[in-house]
Short mmCIF file of N, CA and C in Angstrom, two decimals:
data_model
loop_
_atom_site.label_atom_id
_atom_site.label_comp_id
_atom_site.label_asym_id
_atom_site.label_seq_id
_atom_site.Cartn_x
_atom_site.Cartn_y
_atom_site.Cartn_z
N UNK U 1 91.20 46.82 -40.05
CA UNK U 1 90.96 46.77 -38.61
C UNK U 1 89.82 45.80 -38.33
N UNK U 2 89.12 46.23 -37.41
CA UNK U 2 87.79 45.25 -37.15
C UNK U 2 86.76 45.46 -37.88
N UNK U 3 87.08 46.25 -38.52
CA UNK U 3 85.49 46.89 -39.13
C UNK U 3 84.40 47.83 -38.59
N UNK U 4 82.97 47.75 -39.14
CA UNK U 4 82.32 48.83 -38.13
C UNK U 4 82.00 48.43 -37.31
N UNK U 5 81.49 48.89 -36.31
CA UNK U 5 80.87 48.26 -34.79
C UNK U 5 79.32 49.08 -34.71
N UNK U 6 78.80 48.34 -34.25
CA UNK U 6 77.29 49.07 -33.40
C UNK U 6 77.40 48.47 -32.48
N UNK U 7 76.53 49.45 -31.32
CA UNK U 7 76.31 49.94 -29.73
C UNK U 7 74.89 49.21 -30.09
N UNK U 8 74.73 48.11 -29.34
CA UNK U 8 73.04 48.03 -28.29
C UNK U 8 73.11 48.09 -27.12
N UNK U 9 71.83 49.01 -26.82
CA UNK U 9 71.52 49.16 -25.37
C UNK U 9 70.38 48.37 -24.80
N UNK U 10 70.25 47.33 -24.02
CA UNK U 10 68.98 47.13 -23.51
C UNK U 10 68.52 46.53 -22.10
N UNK U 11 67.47 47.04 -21.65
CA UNK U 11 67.14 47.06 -20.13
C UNK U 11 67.47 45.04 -20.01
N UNK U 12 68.02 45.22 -18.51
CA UNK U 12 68.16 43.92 -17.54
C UNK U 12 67.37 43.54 -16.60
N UNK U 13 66.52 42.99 -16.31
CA UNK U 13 65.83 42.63 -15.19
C UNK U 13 66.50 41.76 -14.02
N UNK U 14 65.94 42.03 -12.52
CA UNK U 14 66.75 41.41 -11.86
C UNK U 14 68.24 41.38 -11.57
N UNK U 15 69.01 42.23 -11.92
CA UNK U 15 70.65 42.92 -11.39
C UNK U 15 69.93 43.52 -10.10
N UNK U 16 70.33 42.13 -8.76
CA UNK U 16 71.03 43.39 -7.60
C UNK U 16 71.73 43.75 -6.98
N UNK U 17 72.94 43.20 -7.04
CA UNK U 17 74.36 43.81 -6.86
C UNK U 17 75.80 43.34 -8.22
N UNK U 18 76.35 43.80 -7.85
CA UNK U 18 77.43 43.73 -8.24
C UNK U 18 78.14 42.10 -9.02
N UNK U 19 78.06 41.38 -7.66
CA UNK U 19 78.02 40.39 -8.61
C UNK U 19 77.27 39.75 -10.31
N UNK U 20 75.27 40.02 -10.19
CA UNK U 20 74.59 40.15 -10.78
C UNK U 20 75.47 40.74 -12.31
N UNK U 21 76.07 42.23 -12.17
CA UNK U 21 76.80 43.06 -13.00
C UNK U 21 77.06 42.33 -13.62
N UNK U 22 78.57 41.51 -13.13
CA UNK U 22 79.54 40.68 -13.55
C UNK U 22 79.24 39.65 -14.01
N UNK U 23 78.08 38.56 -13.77
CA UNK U 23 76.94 37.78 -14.37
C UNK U 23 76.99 38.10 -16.10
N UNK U 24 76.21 39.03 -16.00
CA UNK U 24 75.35 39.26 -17.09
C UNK U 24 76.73 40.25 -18.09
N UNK U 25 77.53 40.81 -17.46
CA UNK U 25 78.71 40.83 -18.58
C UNK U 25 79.28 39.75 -19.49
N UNK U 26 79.96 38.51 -17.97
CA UNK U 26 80.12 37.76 -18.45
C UNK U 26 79.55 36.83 -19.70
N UNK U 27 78.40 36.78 -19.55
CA UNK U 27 77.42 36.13 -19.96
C UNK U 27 77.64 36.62 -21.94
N UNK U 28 77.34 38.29 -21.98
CA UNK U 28 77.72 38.84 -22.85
C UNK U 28 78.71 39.08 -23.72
N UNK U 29 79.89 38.95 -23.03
CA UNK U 29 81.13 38.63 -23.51
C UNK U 29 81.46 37.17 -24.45
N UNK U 30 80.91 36.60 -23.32
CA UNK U 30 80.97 34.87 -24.52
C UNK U 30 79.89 34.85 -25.69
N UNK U 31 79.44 35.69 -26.12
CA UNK U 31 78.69 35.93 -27.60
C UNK U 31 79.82 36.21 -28.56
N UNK U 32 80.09 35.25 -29.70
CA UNK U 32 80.72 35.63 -30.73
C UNK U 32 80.94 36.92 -30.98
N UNK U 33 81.63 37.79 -31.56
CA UNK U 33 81.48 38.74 -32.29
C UNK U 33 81.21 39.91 -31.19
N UNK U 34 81.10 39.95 -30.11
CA UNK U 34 80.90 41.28 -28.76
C UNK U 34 82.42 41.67 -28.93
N UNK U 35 82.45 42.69 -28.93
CA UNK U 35 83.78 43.72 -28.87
C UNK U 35 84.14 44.02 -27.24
N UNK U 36 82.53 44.32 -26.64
CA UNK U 36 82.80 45.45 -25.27
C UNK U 36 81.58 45.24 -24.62
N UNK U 37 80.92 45.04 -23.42
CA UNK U 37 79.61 44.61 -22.59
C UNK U 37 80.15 45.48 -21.41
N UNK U 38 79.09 45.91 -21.28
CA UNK U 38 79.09 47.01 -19.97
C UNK U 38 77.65 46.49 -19.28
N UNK U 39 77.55 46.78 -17.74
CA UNK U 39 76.13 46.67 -17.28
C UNK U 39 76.17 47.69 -16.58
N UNK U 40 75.00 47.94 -16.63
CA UNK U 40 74.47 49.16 -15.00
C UNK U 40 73.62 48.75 -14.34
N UNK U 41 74.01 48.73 -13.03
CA UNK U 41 72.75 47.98 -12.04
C UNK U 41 72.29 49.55 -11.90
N UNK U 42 72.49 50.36 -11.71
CA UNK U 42 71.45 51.54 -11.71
C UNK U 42 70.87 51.60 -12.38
N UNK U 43 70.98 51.87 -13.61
CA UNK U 43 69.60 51.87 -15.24
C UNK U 43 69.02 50.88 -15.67
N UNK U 44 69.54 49.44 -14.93
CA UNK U 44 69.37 48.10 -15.26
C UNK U 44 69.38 47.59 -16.65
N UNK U 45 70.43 48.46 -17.37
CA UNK U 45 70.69 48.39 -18.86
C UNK U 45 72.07 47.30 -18.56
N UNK U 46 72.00 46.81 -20.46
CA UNK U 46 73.25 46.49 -20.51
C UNK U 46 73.68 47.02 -22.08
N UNK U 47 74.84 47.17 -22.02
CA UNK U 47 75.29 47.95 -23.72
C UNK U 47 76.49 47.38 -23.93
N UNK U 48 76.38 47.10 -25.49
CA UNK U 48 77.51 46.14 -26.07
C UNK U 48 77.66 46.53 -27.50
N UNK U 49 79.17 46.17 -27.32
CA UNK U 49 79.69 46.98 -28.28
C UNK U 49 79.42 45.67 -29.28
N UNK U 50 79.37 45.60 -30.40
CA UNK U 50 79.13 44.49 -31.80
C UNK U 50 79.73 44.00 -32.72
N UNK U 51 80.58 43.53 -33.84
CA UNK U 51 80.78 43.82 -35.16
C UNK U 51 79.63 44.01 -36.06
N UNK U 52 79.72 45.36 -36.45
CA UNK U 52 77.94 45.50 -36.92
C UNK U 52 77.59 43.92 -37.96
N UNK U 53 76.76 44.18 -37.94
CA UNK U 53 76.02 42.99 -38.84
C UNK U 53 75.99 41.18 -38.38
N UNK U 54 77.17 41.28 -37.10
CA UNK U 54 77.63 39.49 -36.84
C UNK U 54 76.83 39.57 -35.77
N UNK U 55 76.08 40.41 -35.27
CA UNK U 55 75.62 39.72 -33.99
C UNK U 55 74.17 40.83 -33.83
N UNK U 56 72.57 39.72 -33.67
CA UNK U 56 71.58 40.35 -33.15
C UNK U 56 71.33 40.49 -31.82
N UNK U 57 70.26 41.31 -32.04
CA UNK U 57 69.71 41.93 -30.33
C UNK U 57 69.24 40.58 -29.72
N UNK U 58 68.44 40.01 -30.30
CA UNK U 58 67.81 38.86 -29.71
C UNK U 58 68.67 37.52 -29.44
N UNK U 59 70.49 37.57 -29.90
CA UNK U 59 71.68 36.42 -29.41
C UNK U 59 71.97 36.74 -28.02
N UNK U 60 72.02 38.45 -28.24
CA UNK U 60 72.66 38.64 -26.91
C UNK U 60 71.62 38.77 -25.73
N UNK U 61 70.16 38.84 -26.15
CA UNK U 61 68.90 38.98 -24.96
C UNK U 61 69.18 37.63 -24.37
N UNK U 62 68.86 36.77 -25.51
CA UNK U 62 69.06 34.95 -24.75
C UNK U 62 70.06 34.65 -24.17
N UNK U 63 71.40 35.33 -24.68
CA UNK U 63 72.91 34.96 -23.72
C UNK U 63 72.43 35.51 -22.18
N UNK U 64 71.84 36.69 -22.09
CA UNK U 64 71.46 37.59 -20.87
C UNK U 64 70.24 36.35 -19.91
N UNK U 65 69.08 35.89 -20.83
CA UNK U 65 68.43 34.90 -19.65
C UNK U 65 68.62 33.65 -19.72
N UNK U 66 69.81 33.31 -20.66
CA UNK U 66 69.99 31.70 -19.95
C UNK U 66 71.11 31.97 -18.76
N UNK U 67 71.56 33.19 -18.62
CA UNK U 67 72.36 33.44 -17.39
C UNK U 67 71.88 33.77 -15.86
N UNK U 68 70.28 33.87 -16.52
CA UNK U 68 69.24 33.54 -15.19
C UNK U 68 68.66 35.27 -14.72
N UNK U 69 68.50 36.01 -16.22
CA UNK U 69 68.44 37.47 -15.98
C UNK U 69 67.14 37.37 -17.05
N UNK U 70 66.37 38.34 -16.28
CA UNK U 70 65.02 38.50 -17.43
C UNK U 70 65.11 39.71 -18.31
N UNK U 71 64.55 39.98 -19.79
CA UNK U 71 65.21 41.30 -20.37
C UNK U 71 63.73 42.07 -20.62
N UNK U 72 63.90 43.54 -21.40
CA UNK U 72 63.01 44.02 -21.42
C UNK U 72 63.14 45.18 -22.78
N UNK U 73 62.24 45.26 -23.17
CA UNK U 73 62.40 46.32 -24.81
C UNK U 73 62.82 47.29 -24.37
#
């Protein structure tokens, strides 16, 4: 199959509507190796699904602010 996957979760700065959402999914999605990108403009998180080991926290933080979104630990 695909192999294993890991879940990161991490805060978004600057999501304020909906569009914003769809932004910073997008954004996430075009990272190699992302399975699944979800955002919440309520928790101002974003969580993505991985192929464990092909992809770090810090590919997908930079995919998140060259899309014009600031991130946070």
């Amino acid at each position: 199959m695909f192999g294993a996957k890991e879940v990161i979760t991490f805060h978004v700065e600057d999501m304020h509507c909906a569009h914003c959402v769809a932004k910073v999914v997008a954004a996430l999605k075009a990272v190699k190796g992302v399975k699944k990108a979800e955002a919440s403009l309520e928790d101002n998180t974003a969580t993505v699904t991985v192929r464990a080991g092909k992809v770090d926290v810090e590919t997908l933080k930079n995919a998140v602010k060259e899309a014009g979104f600031g991130v946070t630990e």
